[in-house]
Amino acid sequence: MNNKKPLSVGIWGNTDKEKFWELLNPIIKWAEKNSLETFITTRIREKLKTEISDKVKIIRSAEDFLHIDFLIAMGGDGTILSASRAVGDRGIPIIGIHLGRLGFMADITIDDMFQRLDQVALGNFSIQKRMVLKAVIATRDDKKIYYCLNDFVIDRGKYHRILSMRLSSNNFHIADYNSDGLIISTPTGSTAYSLSAGGPIVLPKLNAIVVTPISPHTLSLRPLVLSDDSVLNISFPESKTSDIAIAVDGQVADYLHADSNIEIKKAKYSINMIEFKDSNYFNTLRSKMGWGN
């Protein structure tokens, strides 16, 4: 449970939230009190409304994350997702503090924020590795690579008809889907869009891939949970549209033609999330999603 005491901290936040600005200086002062070198993003620096300590350093490039022992992500789940994209494969532990109503991934509240940060400063925390998915999209012209912590969503985009997709795993045909789309999610993402579409809840510490159809045209096509060594292949043999959309963690990344091919598999790296001895995933489900009530 005890980790090496950190020497530096980075601050990542939703700068559109007033609460973030109210808490920024108190967190910087907390870091100074605990002899932690403090880094903030260029976006925070550009939007600063008050003076801060001149000892605070700026994260100017992705490589600057390598100087940070842990990252405080202040906002909601979207803030953690953006922080994870910025950290990438650098392994920087992230602690999420939610400033809004839900904050399922960012499960630390403002009320217990400094208590939890004090634990981190002492090294009293553990790391939970969150699985990441990698998508390689082969189009007419080139190949593009995307990574997600939550999910990839392939849907009909601007196309108003049912989308036809063929799914295989490790070269074995699984099914042909006629639906509004497919959600390919990690265990972390199983409580996001996948859950809304009828998918299962998968504990985030597990390594698995969840496939959930969106409004399938037949009742026999149900969500699937596949092993983490699965290499999924998605093609569109019966579709003729050029408006197929792929979204990465809720952000539309590209529009594809029907002759595109998508390969999705487990990435070689994980996102490190900070947790504590008394962290309780089921309590989070009950309190924030009404699970079991």
PDB file of C-alpha atoms in Angstrom:
ATOM      1  CA  MET A   1       0.000   0.000   0.000  1.00  0.00           C
ATOM      2  CA  ASN A   2       2.833   2.396   0.797  1.00  0.00           C
ATOM      3  CA  ASN A   3       4.436   4.000  -2.232  1.00  0.00           C
ATOM      4  CA  LYS A   4       7.447   6.246  -2.437  1.00  0.00           C
ATOM      5  CA  LYS A   5       6.584   9.723  -1.194  1.00  0.00           C
ATOM      6  CA  PRO A   6       6.076  12.017  -4.192  1.00  0.00           C
ATOM      7  CA  LEU A   7       8.307  15.019  -4.743  1.00  0.00           C
ATOM      8  CA  SER A   8       6.208  16.766  -7.397  1.00  0.00           C
ATOM      9  CA  VAL A   9       2.591  17.208  -8.424  1.00  0.00           C
ATOM     10  CA  GLY A  10       0.814  18.367 -11.559  1.00  0.00           C
ATOM     11  CA  ILE A  11      -2.578  20.093 -11.678  1.00  0.00           C
ATOM     12  CA  TRP A  12      -5.000  19.418 -14.534  1.00  0.00           C
ATOM     13  CA  GLY A  13      -8.488  20.874 -14.428  1.00  0.00           C
ATOM     14  CA  ASN A  14     -11.699  21.935 -16.065  1.00  0.00           C
ATOM     15  CA  THR A  15     -11.015  25.654 -16.340  1.00  0.00           C
ATOM     16  CA  ASP A  16     -14.654  26.330 -17.234  1.00  0.00           C
ATOM     17  CA  LYS A  17     -15.740  25.512 -13.692  1.00  0.00           C
ATOM     18  CA  GLU A  18     -15.649  28.339 -11.159  1.00  0.00           C
ATOM     19  CA  LYS A  19     -15.030  25.841  -8.367  1.00  0.00           C
ATOM     20  CA  PHE A  20     -11.719  24.910  -9.986  1.00  0.00           C
ATOM     21  CA  TRP A  21     -10.455  28.483  -9.649  1.00  0.00           C
ATOM     22  CA  GLU A  22     -11.622  28.632  -6.036  1.00  0.00           C
ATOM     23  CA  LEU A  23      -9.560  25.557  -5.198  1.00  0.00           C
ATOM     24  CA  LEU A  24      -6.451  26.217  -7.288  1.00  0.00           C
ATOM     25  CA  ASN A  25      -4.572  28.433  -4.826  1.00  0.00           C
ATOM     26  CA  PRO A  26      -5.437  26.288  -1.765  1.00  0.00           C
ATOM     27  CA  ILE A  27      -4.054  23.234  -3.583  1.00  0.00           C
ATOM     28  CA  ILE A  28      -0.890  25.081  -4.593  1.00  0.00           C
ATOM     29  CA  LYS A  29      -0.424  26.177  -0.957  1.00  0.00           C
ATOM     30  CA  TRP A  30      -1.032  22.591   0.184  1.00  0.00           C
ATOM     31  CA  ALA A  31       1.667  21.407  -2.241  1.00  0.00           C
ATOM     32  CA  GLU A  32       4.140  24.010  -0.936  1.00  0.00           C
ATOM     33  CA  LYS A  33       3.380  22.980   2.651  1.00  0.00           C
ATOM     34  CA  ASN A  34       4.202  19.400   1.707  1.00  0.00           C
ATOM     35  CA  SER A  35       7.403  20.411  -0.157  1.00  0.00           C
ATOM     36  CA  LEU A  36       6.003  19.299  -3.508  1.00  0.00           C
ATOM     37  CA  GLU A  37       7.240  20.951  -6.675  1.00  0.00           C
ATOM     38  CA  THR A  38       4.070  22.103  -8.476  1.00  0.00           C
ATOM     39  CA  PHE A  39       3.265  22.117 -12.190  1.00  0.00           C
ATOM     40  CA  ILE A  40       0.187  23.541 -13.940  1.00  0.00           C
ATOM     41  CA  THR A  41      -0.877  23.307 -17.578  1.00  0.00           C
ATOM     42  CA  THR A  42      -0.410  26.111 -20.082  1.00  0.00           C
ATOM     43  CA  ARG A  43      -4.203  26.384 -20.330  1.00  0.00           C
ATOM     44  CA  ILE A  44      -4.468  27.087 -16.598  1.00  0.00           C
ATOM     45  CA  ARG A  45      -1.612  29.600 -16.809  1.00  0.00           C
ATOM     46  CA  GLU A  46      -3.279  31.468 -19.693  1.00  0.00           C
ATOM     47  CA  LYS A  47      -6.613  31.693 -17.875  1.00  0.00           C
ATOM     48  CA  LEU A  48      -5.317  32.610 -14.419  1.00  0.00           C
ATOM     49  CA  LYS A  49      -7.560  35.106 -12.658  1.00  0.00           C
ATOM     50  CA  THR A  50      -5.327  35.724  -9.627  1.00  0.00           C
ATOM     51  CA  GLU A  51      -1.638  35.692  -8.812  1.00  0.00           C
ATOM     52  CA  ILE A  52      -0.059  32.390  -7.812  1.00  0.00           C
ATOM     53  CA  SER A  53       3.292  31.423  -6.362  1.00  0.00           C
ATOM     54  CA  ASP A  54       6.206  32.189  -8.671  1.00  0.00           C
ATOM     55  CA  LYS A  55       7.612  28.764  -7.783  1.00  0.00           C
ATOM     56  CA  VAL A  56       4.889  27.043  -9.847  1.00  0.00           C
ATOM     57  CA  LYS A  57       6.192  25.552 -13.096  1.00  0.00           C
ATOM     58  CA  ILE A  58       4.362  25.134 -16.404  1.00  0.00           C
ATOM     59  CA  ILE A  59       3.715  21.906 -18.315  1.00  0.00           C
ATOM     60  CA  ARG A  60       4.750  23.074 -21.775  1.00  0.00           C
ATOM     61  CA  SER A  61       5.110  19.740 -23.541  1.00  0.00           C
ATOM     62  CA  ALA A  62       4.062  16.126 -23.137  1.00  0.00           C
ATOM     63  CA  GLU A  63       7.561  15.239 -21.948  1.00  0.00           C
ATOM     64  CA  ASP A  64       7.178  17.601 -18.979  1.00  0.00           C
ATOM     65  CA  PHE A  65       4.841  15.001 -17.472  1.00  0.00           C
ATOM     66  CA  LEU A  66       7.946  12.909 -16.816  1.00  0.00           C
ATOM     67  CA  HIS A  67       8.930  15.437 -14.122  1.00  0.00           C
ATOM     68  CA  ILE A  68       5.638  14.877 -12.249  1.00  0.00           C
ATOM     69  CA  ASP A  69       5.125  12.143  -9.640  1.00  0.00           C
ATOM     70  CA  PHE A  70       1.327  12.343  -9.721  1.00  0.00           C
ATOM     71  CA  LEU A  71      -1.385  14.391 -11.412  1.00  0.00           C
ATOM     72  CA  ILE A  72      -4.465  15.929  -9.783  1.00  0.00           C
ATOM     73  CA  ALA A  73      -7.357  15.981 -12.276  1.00  0.00           C
ATOM     74  CA  MET A  74     -10.091  18.369 -11.091  1.00  0.00           C
ATOM     75  CA  GLY A  75     -13.448  18.329 -12.853  1.00  0.00           C
ATOM     76  CA  GLY A  76     -15.563  15.385 -13.914  1.00  0.00           C
ATOM     77  CA  ASP A  77     -15.075  12.182 -15.844  1.00  0.00           C
ATOM     78  CA  GLY A  78     -14.308  14.136 -19.013  1.00  0.00           C
ATOM     79  CA  THR A  79     -11.444  15.831 -17.194  1.00  0.00           C
ATOM     80  CA  ILE A  80      -9.943  12.461 -16.238  1.00  0.00           C
ATOM     81  CA  LEU A  81     -10.321  11.223 -19.806  1.00  0.00           C
ATOM     82  CA  SER A  82      -8.511  14.272 -21.166  1.00  0.00           C
ATOM     83  CA  ALA A  83      -5.806  13.913 -18.492  1.00  0.00           C
ATOM     84  CA  SER A  84      -5.318  10.271 -19.427  1.00  0.00           C
ATOM     85  CA  ARG A  85      -4.888  11.206 -23.087  1.00  0.00           C
ATOM     86  CA  ALA A  86      -2.263  13.776 -22.116  1.00  0.00           C
ATOM     87  CA  VAL A  87      -0.378  11.350 -19.850  1.00  0.00           C
ATOM     88  CA  GLY A  88      -0.577   8.546 -22.419  1.00  0.00           C
ATOM     89  CA  ASP A  89       1.955   5.780 -21.869  1.00  0.00           C
ATOM     90  CA  ARG A  90       4.100   7.746 -19.410  1.00  0.00           C
ATOM     91  CA  GLY A  91       2.612   6.004 -16.373  1.00  0.00           C
ATOM     92  CA  ILE A  92       1.934   9.125 -14.294  1.00  0.00           C
ATOM     93  CA  PRO A  93      -0.603   8.252 -11.537  1.00  0.00           C
ATOM     94  CA  ILE A  94      -3.829  10.276 -11.681  1.00  0.00           C
ATOM     95  CA  ILE A  95      -6.073  11.202  -8.757  1.00  0.00           C
ATOM     96  CA  GLY A  96      -9.526  12.471  -9.742  1.00  0.00           C
ATOM     97  CA  ILE A  97     -11.423  15.127  -7.773  1.00  0.00           C
ATOM     98  CA  HIS A  98     -14.936  15.746  -9.033  1.00  0.00           C
ATOM     99  CA  LEU A  99     -16.350  19.252  -9.039  1.00  0.00           C
ATOM    100  CA  GLY A 100     -19.747  18.461 -10.523  1.00  0.00           C
ATOM    101  CA  ARG A 101     -22.758  16.273  -9.868  1.00  0.00           C
ATOM    102  CA  LEU A 102     -21.729  12.759 -10.898  1.00  0.00           C
ATOM    103  CA  GLY A 103     -17.981  12.252 -11.344  1.00  0.00           C
ATOM    104  CA  PHE A 104     -18.005   8.451 -11.444  1.00  0.00           C
ATOM    105  CA  MET A 105     -14.319   8.102 -12.306  1.00  0.00           C
ATOM    106  CA  ALA A 106     -13.333  11.167 -10.285  1.00  0.00           C
ATOM    107  CA  ASP A 107     -14.714   9.749  -7.061  1.00  0.00           C
ATOM    108  CA  ILE A 108     -13.018  12.044  -4.513  1.00  0.00           C
ATOM    109  CA  THR A 109     -15.198  14.877  -3.273  1.00  0.00           C
ATOM    110  CA  ILE A 110     -14.135  18.404  -2.379  1.00  0.00           C
ATOM    111  CA  ASP A 111     -14.990  17.641   1.256  1.00  0.00           C
ATOM    112  CA  ASP A 112     -12.418  14.852   1.564  1.00  0.00           C
ATOM    113  CA  MET A 113      -9.944  16.236  -0.987  1.00  0.00           C
ATOM    114  CA  PHE A 114      -7.199  17.384   1.364  1.00  0.00           C
ATOM    115  CA  GLN A 115      -7.485  14.286   3.546  1.00  0.00           C
ATOM    116  CA  ARG A 116      -6.860  12.142   0.464  1.00  0.00           C
ATOM    117  CA  LEU A 117      -4.084  14.404  -0.808  1.00  0.00           C
ATOM    118  CA  ASP A 118      -2.382  14.166   2.584  1.00  0.00           C
ATOM    119  CA  GLN A 119      -2.430  10.379   2.194  1.00  0.00           C
ATOM    120  CA  VAL A 120      -0.840  10.661  -1.243  1.00  0.00           C
ATOM    121  CA  ALA A 121       1.843  13.022   0.090  1.00  0.00           C
ATOM    122  CA  LEU A 122       2.746  10.369   2.682  1.00  0.00           C
ATOM    123  CA  GLY A 123       2.786   7.599   0.088  1.00  0.00           C
ATOM    124  CA  ASN A 124      -0.294   5.932   1.599  1.00  0.00           C
ATOM    125  CA  PHE A 125      -2.031   4.920  -1.609  1.00  0.00           C
ATOM    126  CA  SER A 126      -2.046   2.182  -4.199  1.00  0.00           C
ATOM    127  CA  ILE A 127      -2.187   2.114  -7.978  1.00  0.00           C
ATOM    128  CA  GLN A 128      -5.038   0.576  -9.923  1.00  0.00           C
ATOM    129  CA  LYS A 129      -4.101  -0.081 -13.529  1.00  0.00           C
ATOM    130  CA  ARG A 130      -6.887   0.773 -15.952  1.00  0.00           C
ATOM    131  CA  MET A 131      -6.900  -1.028 -19.277  1.00  0.00           C
ATOM    132  CA  VAL A 132      -6.579   1.032 -22.474  1.00  0.00           C
ATOM    133  CA  LEU A 133      -7.763   0.023 -25.952  1.00  0.00           C
ATOM    134  CA  LYS A 134      -5.965   0.744 -29.211  1.00  0.00           C
ATOM    135  CA  ALA A 135      -7.748   1.147 -32.550  1.00  0.00           C
ATOM    136  CA  VAL A 136      -6.003   0.995 -35.915  1.00  0.00           C
ATOM    137  CA  ILE A 137      -8.223   2.337 -38.675  1.00  0.00           C
ATOM    138  CA  ALA A 138      -7.262   1.489 -42.233  1.00  0.00           C
ATOM    139  CA  THR A 139      -8.890   3.889 -44.700  1.00  0.00           C
ATOM    140  CA  ARG A 140      -8.515   4.352 -48.443  1.00  0.00           C
ATOM    141  CA  ASP A 141      -5.562   6.661 -47.980  1.00  0.00           C
ATOM    142  CA  ASP A 142      -3.747   5.761 -44.781  1.00  0.00           C
ATOM    143  CA  LYS A 143      -3.861   4.285 -41.287  1.00  0.00           C
ATOM    144  CA  LYS A 144      -4.790   6.156 -38.123  1.00  0.00           C
ATOM    145  CA  ILE A 145      -4.236   5.085 -34.530  1.00  0.00           C
ATOM    146  CA  TYR A 146      -6.372   6.049 -31.534  1.00  0.00           C
ATOM    147  CA  TYR A 147      -6.359   5.081 -27.849  1.00  0.00           C
ATOM    148  CA  CYS A 148      -9.262   5.123 -25.393  1.00  0.00           C
ATOM    149  CA  LEU A 149      -9.717   4.677 -21.655  1.00  0.00           C
ATOM    150  CA  ASN A 150     -13.513   4.423 -21.904  1.00  0.00           C
ATOM    151  CA  ASP A 151     -14.718   3.344 -25.313  1.00  0.00           C
ATOM    152  CA  PHE A 152     -14.720   3.423 -29.070  1.00  0.00           C
ATOM    153  CA  VAL A 153     -18.166   4.021 -30.540  1.00  0.00           C
ATOM    154  CA  ILE A 154     -18.828   3.234 -34.190  1.00  0.00           C
ATOM    155  CA  ASP A 155     -22.199   4.532 -35.339  1.00  0.00           C
ATOM    156  CA  ARG A 156     -24.097   5.654 -38.409  1.00  0.00           C
ATOM    157  CA  GLY A 157     -23.101   9.293 -37.946  1.00  0.00           C
ATOM    158  CA  LYS A 158     -24.941  11.407 -40.519  1.00  0.00           C
ATOM    159  CA  TYR A 159     -26.313   8.246 -42.145  1.00  0.00           C
ATOM    160  CA  HIS A 160     -30.015   7.743 -41.329  1.00  0.00           C
ATOM    161  CA  ARG A 161     -30.297   4.041 -42.110  1.00  0.00           C
ATOM    162  CA  ILE A 162     -29.353   0.975 -40.096  1.00  0.00           C
ATOM    163  CA  LEU A 163     -25.600   0.361 -40.156  1.00  0.00           C
ATOM    164  CA  SER A 164     -24.370  -3.082 -41.216  1.00  0.00           C
ATOM    165  CA  MET A 165     -21.158  -4.235 -39.508  1.00  0.00           C
ATOM    166  CA  ARG A 166     -19.217  -7.487 -39.420  1.00  0.00           C
ATOM    167  CA  LEU A 167     -17.366  -8.337 -36.207  1.00  0.00           C
ATOM    168  CA  SER A 168     -14.655 -10.947 -35.832  1.00  0.00           C
ATOM    169  CA  SER A 169     -12.231 -11.814 -33.034  1.00  0.00           C
ATOM    170  CA  ASN A 170      -8.822 -13.403 -33.658  1.00  0.00           C
ATOM    171  CA  ASN A 171      -9.989 -14.169 -37.215  1.00  0.00           C
ATOM    172  CA  PHE A 172     -13.123 -15.969 -36.016  1.00  0.00           C
ATOM    173  CA  HIS A 173     -16.417 -14.532 -37.215  1.00  0.00           C
ATOM    174  CA  ILE A 174     -18.620 -13.432 -34.304  1.00  0.00           C
ATOM    175  CA  ALA A 175     -21.689 -11.868 -35.919  1.00  0.00           C
ATOM    176  CA  ASP A 176     -23.075  -9.468 -38.474  1.00  0.00           C
ATOM    177  CA  TYR A 177     -24.746  -6.528 -36.759  1.00  0.00           C
ATOM    178  CA  ASN A 178     -27.577  -4.485 -38.196  1.00  0.00           C
ATOM    179  CA  SER A 179     -27.906  -1.698 -35.659  1.00  0.00           C
ATOM    180  CA  ASP A 180     -27.333   1.976 -34.960  1.00  0.00           C
ATOM    181  CA  GLY A 181     -23.753   1.141 -34.025  1.00  0.00           C
ATOM    182  CA  LEU A 182     -21.338  -0.746 -31.787  1.00  0.00           C
ATOM    183  CA  ILE A 183     -19.669   0.239 -28.521  1.00  0.00           C
ATOM    184  CA  ILE A 184     -16.307  -1.363 -27.801  1.00  0.00           C
ATOM    185  CA  SER A 185     -15.433  -0.523 -24.212  1.00  0.00           C
ATOM    186  CA  THR A 186     -12.909  -1.189 -21.495  1.00  0.00           C
ATOM    187  CA  PRO A 187     -14.037  -2.205 -17.984  1.00  0.00           C
ATOM    188  CA  THR A 188     -13.669   1.481 -17.035  1.00  0.00           C
ATOM    189  CA  GLY A 189     -16.012   2.409 -19.876  1.00  0.00           C
ATOM    190  CA  SER A 190     -18.519  -0.317 -19.024  1.00  0.00           C
ATOM    191  CA  THR A 191     -20.378   2.169 -16.782  1.00  0.00           C
ATOM    192  CA  ALA A 192     -20.527   4.845 -19.501  1.00  0.00           C
ATOM    193  CA  TYR A 193     -22.376   4.656 -22.855  1.00  0.00           C
ATOM    194  CA  SER A 194     -22.185   0.857 -22.872  1.00  0.00           C
ATOM    195  CA  LEU A 195     -24.255   0.656 -19.687  1.00  0.00           C
ATOM    196  CA  SER A 196     -26.875   3.001 -21.153  1.00  0.00           C
ATOM    197  CA  ALA A 197     -27.128   0.679 -24.158  1.00  0.00           C
ATOM    198  CA  GLY A 198     -27.735  -2.368 -21.945  1.00  0.00           C
ATOM    199  CA  GLY A 199     -24.160  -3.552 -21.447  1.00  0.00           C
ATOM    200  CA  PRO A 200     -22.819  -5.200 -18.275  1.00  0.00           C
ATOM    201  CA  ILE A 201     -20.920  -3.567 -15.407  1.00  0.00           C
ATOM    202  CA  VAL A 202     -17.351  -4.896 -15.397  1.00  0.00           C
ATOM    203  CA  LEU A 203     -15.041  -4.190 -12.446  1.00  0.00           C
ATOM    204  CA  PRO A 204     -12.321  -1.763 -13.574  1.00  0.00           C
ATOM    205  CA  LYS A 205      -9.485  -3.913 -12.190  1.00  0.00           C
ATOM    206  CA  LEU A 206     -10.378  -6.669 -14.673  1.00  0.00           C
ATOM    207  CA  ASN A 207      -8.915  -6.934 -18.164  1.00  0.00           C
ATOM    208  CA  ALA A 208     -11.706  -7.546 -20.649  1.00  0.00           C
ATOM    209  CA  ILE A 209     -13.288  -6.051 -23.752  1.00  0.00           C
ATOM    210  CA  VAL A 210     -17.026  -5.343 -23.805  1.00  0.00           C
ATOM    211  CA  VAL A 211     -18.950  -5.286 -27.096  1.00  0.00           C
ATOM    212  CA  THR A 212     -22.387  -3.669 -26.869  1.00  0.00           C
ATOM    213  CA  PRO A 213     -24.652  -3.122 -29.897  1.00  0.00           C
ATOM    214  CA  ILE A 214     -26.644   0.110 -30.077  1.00  0.00           C
ATOM    215  CA  SER A 215     -30.321  -0.577 -30.830  1.00  0.00           C
ATOM    216  CA  PRO A 216     -29.728  -3.884 -32.679  1.00  0.00           C
ATOM    217  CA  HIS A 217     -32.339  -4.879 -35.246  1.00  0.00           C
ATOM    218  CA  THR A 218     -32.701  -8.320 -33.688  1.00  0.00           C
ATOM    219  CA  LEU A 219     -33.246  -9.365 -30.065  1.00  0.00           C
ATOM    220  CA  SER A 220     -30.736 -12.228 -30.368  1.00  0.00           C
ATOM    221  CA  LEU A 221     -27.679  -9.943 -30.473  1.00  0.00           C
ATOM    222  CA  ARG A 222     -26.749  -9.260 -26.862  1.00  0.00           C
ATOM    223  CA  PRO A 223     -23.671  -7.644 -25.300  1.00  0.00           C
ATOM    224  CA  LEU A 224     -20.470  -9.704 -25.172  1.00  0.00           C
ATOM    225  CA  VAL A 225     -17.550  -9.754 -22.752  1.00  0.00           C
ATOM    226  CA  LEU A 226     -14.361 -10.948 -24.431  1.00  0.00           C
ATOM    227  CA  SER A 227     -10.896 -11.737 -23.072  1.00  0.00           C
ATOM    228  CA  ASP A 228      -8.235  -9.050 -23.168  1.00  0.00           C
ATOM    229  CA  ASP A 229      -6.157 -10.966 -25.740  1.00  0.00           C
ATOM    230  CA  SER A 230      -8.935 -10.608 -28.312  1.00  0.00           C
ATOM    231  CA  VAL A 231      -8.081  -8.770 -31.513  1.00  0.00           C
ATOM    232  CA  LEU A 232     -11.343  -7.391 -32.861  1.00  0.00           C
ATOM    233  CA  ASN A 233     -11.896  -6.594 -36.501  1.00  0.00           C
ATOM    234  CA  ILE A 234     -14.847  -4.499 -37.694  1.00  0.00           C
ATOM    235  CA  SER A 235     -15.755  -4.096 -41.355  1.00  0.00           C
ATOM    236  CA  PHE A 236     -18.782  -2.820 -43.265  1.00  0.00           C
ATOM    237  CA  PRO A 237     -19.344  -5.209 -46.206  1.00  0.00           C
ATOM    238  CA  GLU A 238     -23.029  -4.335 -46.693  1.00  0.00           C
ATOM    239  CA  SER A 239     -22.794  -0.572 -46.155  1.00  0.00           C
ATOM    240  CA  LYS A 240     -22.352   2.037 -48.852  1.00  0.00           C
ATOM    241  CA  THR A 241     -22.177   5.223 -46.790  1.00  0.00           C
ATOM    242  CA  SER A 242     -19.142   7.485 -46.329  1.00  0.00           C
ATOM    243  CA  ASP A 243     -20.518   8.959 -43.085  1.00  0.00           C
ATOM    244  CA  ILE A 244     -19.726   6.200 -40.581  1.00  0.00           C
ATOM    245  CA  ALA A 245     -18.532   7.931 -37.398  1.00  0.00           C
ATOM    246  CA  ILE A 246     -16.014   6.714 -34.843  1.00  0.00           C
ATOM    247  CA  ALA A 247     -15.885   8.454 -31.474  1.00  0.00           C
ATOM    248  CA  VAL A 248     -13.009   8.066 -29.018  1.00  0.00           C
ATOM    249  CA  ASP A 249     -13.978   8.562 -25.362  1.00  0.00           C
ATOM    250  CA  GLY A 250     -17.007  10.601 -26.413  1.00  0.00           C
ATOM    251  CA  GLN A 251     -15.178  12.785 -28.940  1.00  0.00           C
ATOM    252  CA  VAL A 252     -15.912  12.305 -32.657  1.00  0.00           C
ATOM    253  CA  ALA A 253     -12.517  11.451 -34.099  1.00  0.00           C
ATOM    254  CA  ASP A 254     -13.275  10.673 -37.734  1.00  0.00           C
ATOM    255  CA  TYR A 255     -15.802   9.837 -40.425  1.00  0.00           C
ATOM    256  CA  LEU A 256     -15.147   6.651 -42.353  1.00  0.00           C
ATOM    257  CA  HIS A 257     -16.118   5.175 -45.692  1.00  0.00           C
ATOM    258  CA  ALA A 258     -17.692   1.731 -45.856  1.00  0.00           C
ATOM    259  CA  ASP A 259     -14.476   0.195 -47.211  1.00  0.00           C
ATOM    260  CA  SER A 260     -12.595   1.158 -44.042  1.00  0.00           C
ATOM    261  CA  ASN A 261     -11.449  -1.500 -41.602  1.00  0.00           C
ATOM    262  CA  ILE A 262     -11.069  -1.153 -37.821  1.00  0.00           C
ATOM    263  CA  GLU A 263      -8.826  -3.304 -35.638  1.00  0.00           C
ATOM    264  CA  ILE A 264      -9.225  -2.943 -31.862  1.00  0.00           C
ATOM    265  CA  LYS A 265      -7.114  -4.606 -29.194  1.00  0.00           C
ATOM    266  CA  LYS A 266      -5.648  -4.039 -25.747  1.00  0.00           C
ATOM    267  CA  ALA A 267      -2.970  -1.347 -25.727  1.00  0.00           C
ATOM    268  CA  LYS A 268       0.525  -2.079 -24.442  1.00  0.00           C
ATOM    269  CA  TYR A 269       0.137   0.446 -21.612  1.00  0.00           C
ATOM    270  CA  SER A 270      -2.358   1.154 -18.831  1.00  0.00           C
ATOM    271  CA  ILE A 271      -3.524   4.307 -17.092  1.00  0.00           C
ATOM    272  CA  ASN A 272      -2.505   4.399 -13.427  1.00  0.00           C
ATOM    273  CA  MET A 273      -5.294   5.595 -11.136  1.00  0.00           C
ATOM    274  CA  ILE A 274      -4.631   6.350  -7.480  1.00  0.00           C
ATOM    275  CA  GLU A 275      -6.835   4.533  -4.985  1.00  0.00           C
ATOM    276  CA  PHE A 276      -6.848   3.957  -1.240  1.00  0.00           C
ATOM    277  CA  LYS A 277      -7.212   1.060   1.178  1.00  0.00           C
ATOM    278  CA  ASP A 278     -10.827   1.961   1.912  1.00  0.00           C
ATOM    279  CA  SER A 279     -11.803   2.674  -1.707  1.00  0.00           C
ATOM    280  CA  ASN A 280     -15.094   0.902  -2.438  1.00  0.00           C
ATOM    281  CA  TYR A 281     -16.207   0.535  -6.055  1.00  0.00           C
ATOM    282  CA  PHE A 282     -19.612  -0.815  -5.073  1.00  0.00           C
ATOM    283  CA  ASN A 283     -20.233   2.132  -2.784  1.00  0.00           C
ATOM    284  CA  THR A 284     -19.490   4.395  -5.749  1.00  0.00           C
ATOM    285  CA  LEU A 285     -22.015   2.438  -7.840  1.00  0.00           C
ATOM    286  CA  ARG A 286     -24.650   2.796  -5.159  1.00  0.00           C
ATOM    287  CA  SER A 287     -24.070   6.459  -4.326  1.00  0.00           C
ATOM    288  CA  LYS A 288     -23.562   7.854  -7.809  1.00  0.00           C
ATOM    289  CA  MET A 289     -25.562   5.557 -10.058  1.00  0.00           C
ATOM    290  CA  GLY A 290     -28.287   4.369  -7.710  1.00  0.00           C
ATOM    291  CA  TRP A 291     -27.188   0.776  -8.276  1.00  0.00           C
ATOM    292  CA  GLY A 292     -29.154  -1.710  -6.193  1.00  0.00           C
ATOM    293  CA  ASN A 293     -31.495   0.940  -4.784  1.00  0.00           C
TER     294      ASN A 293
END
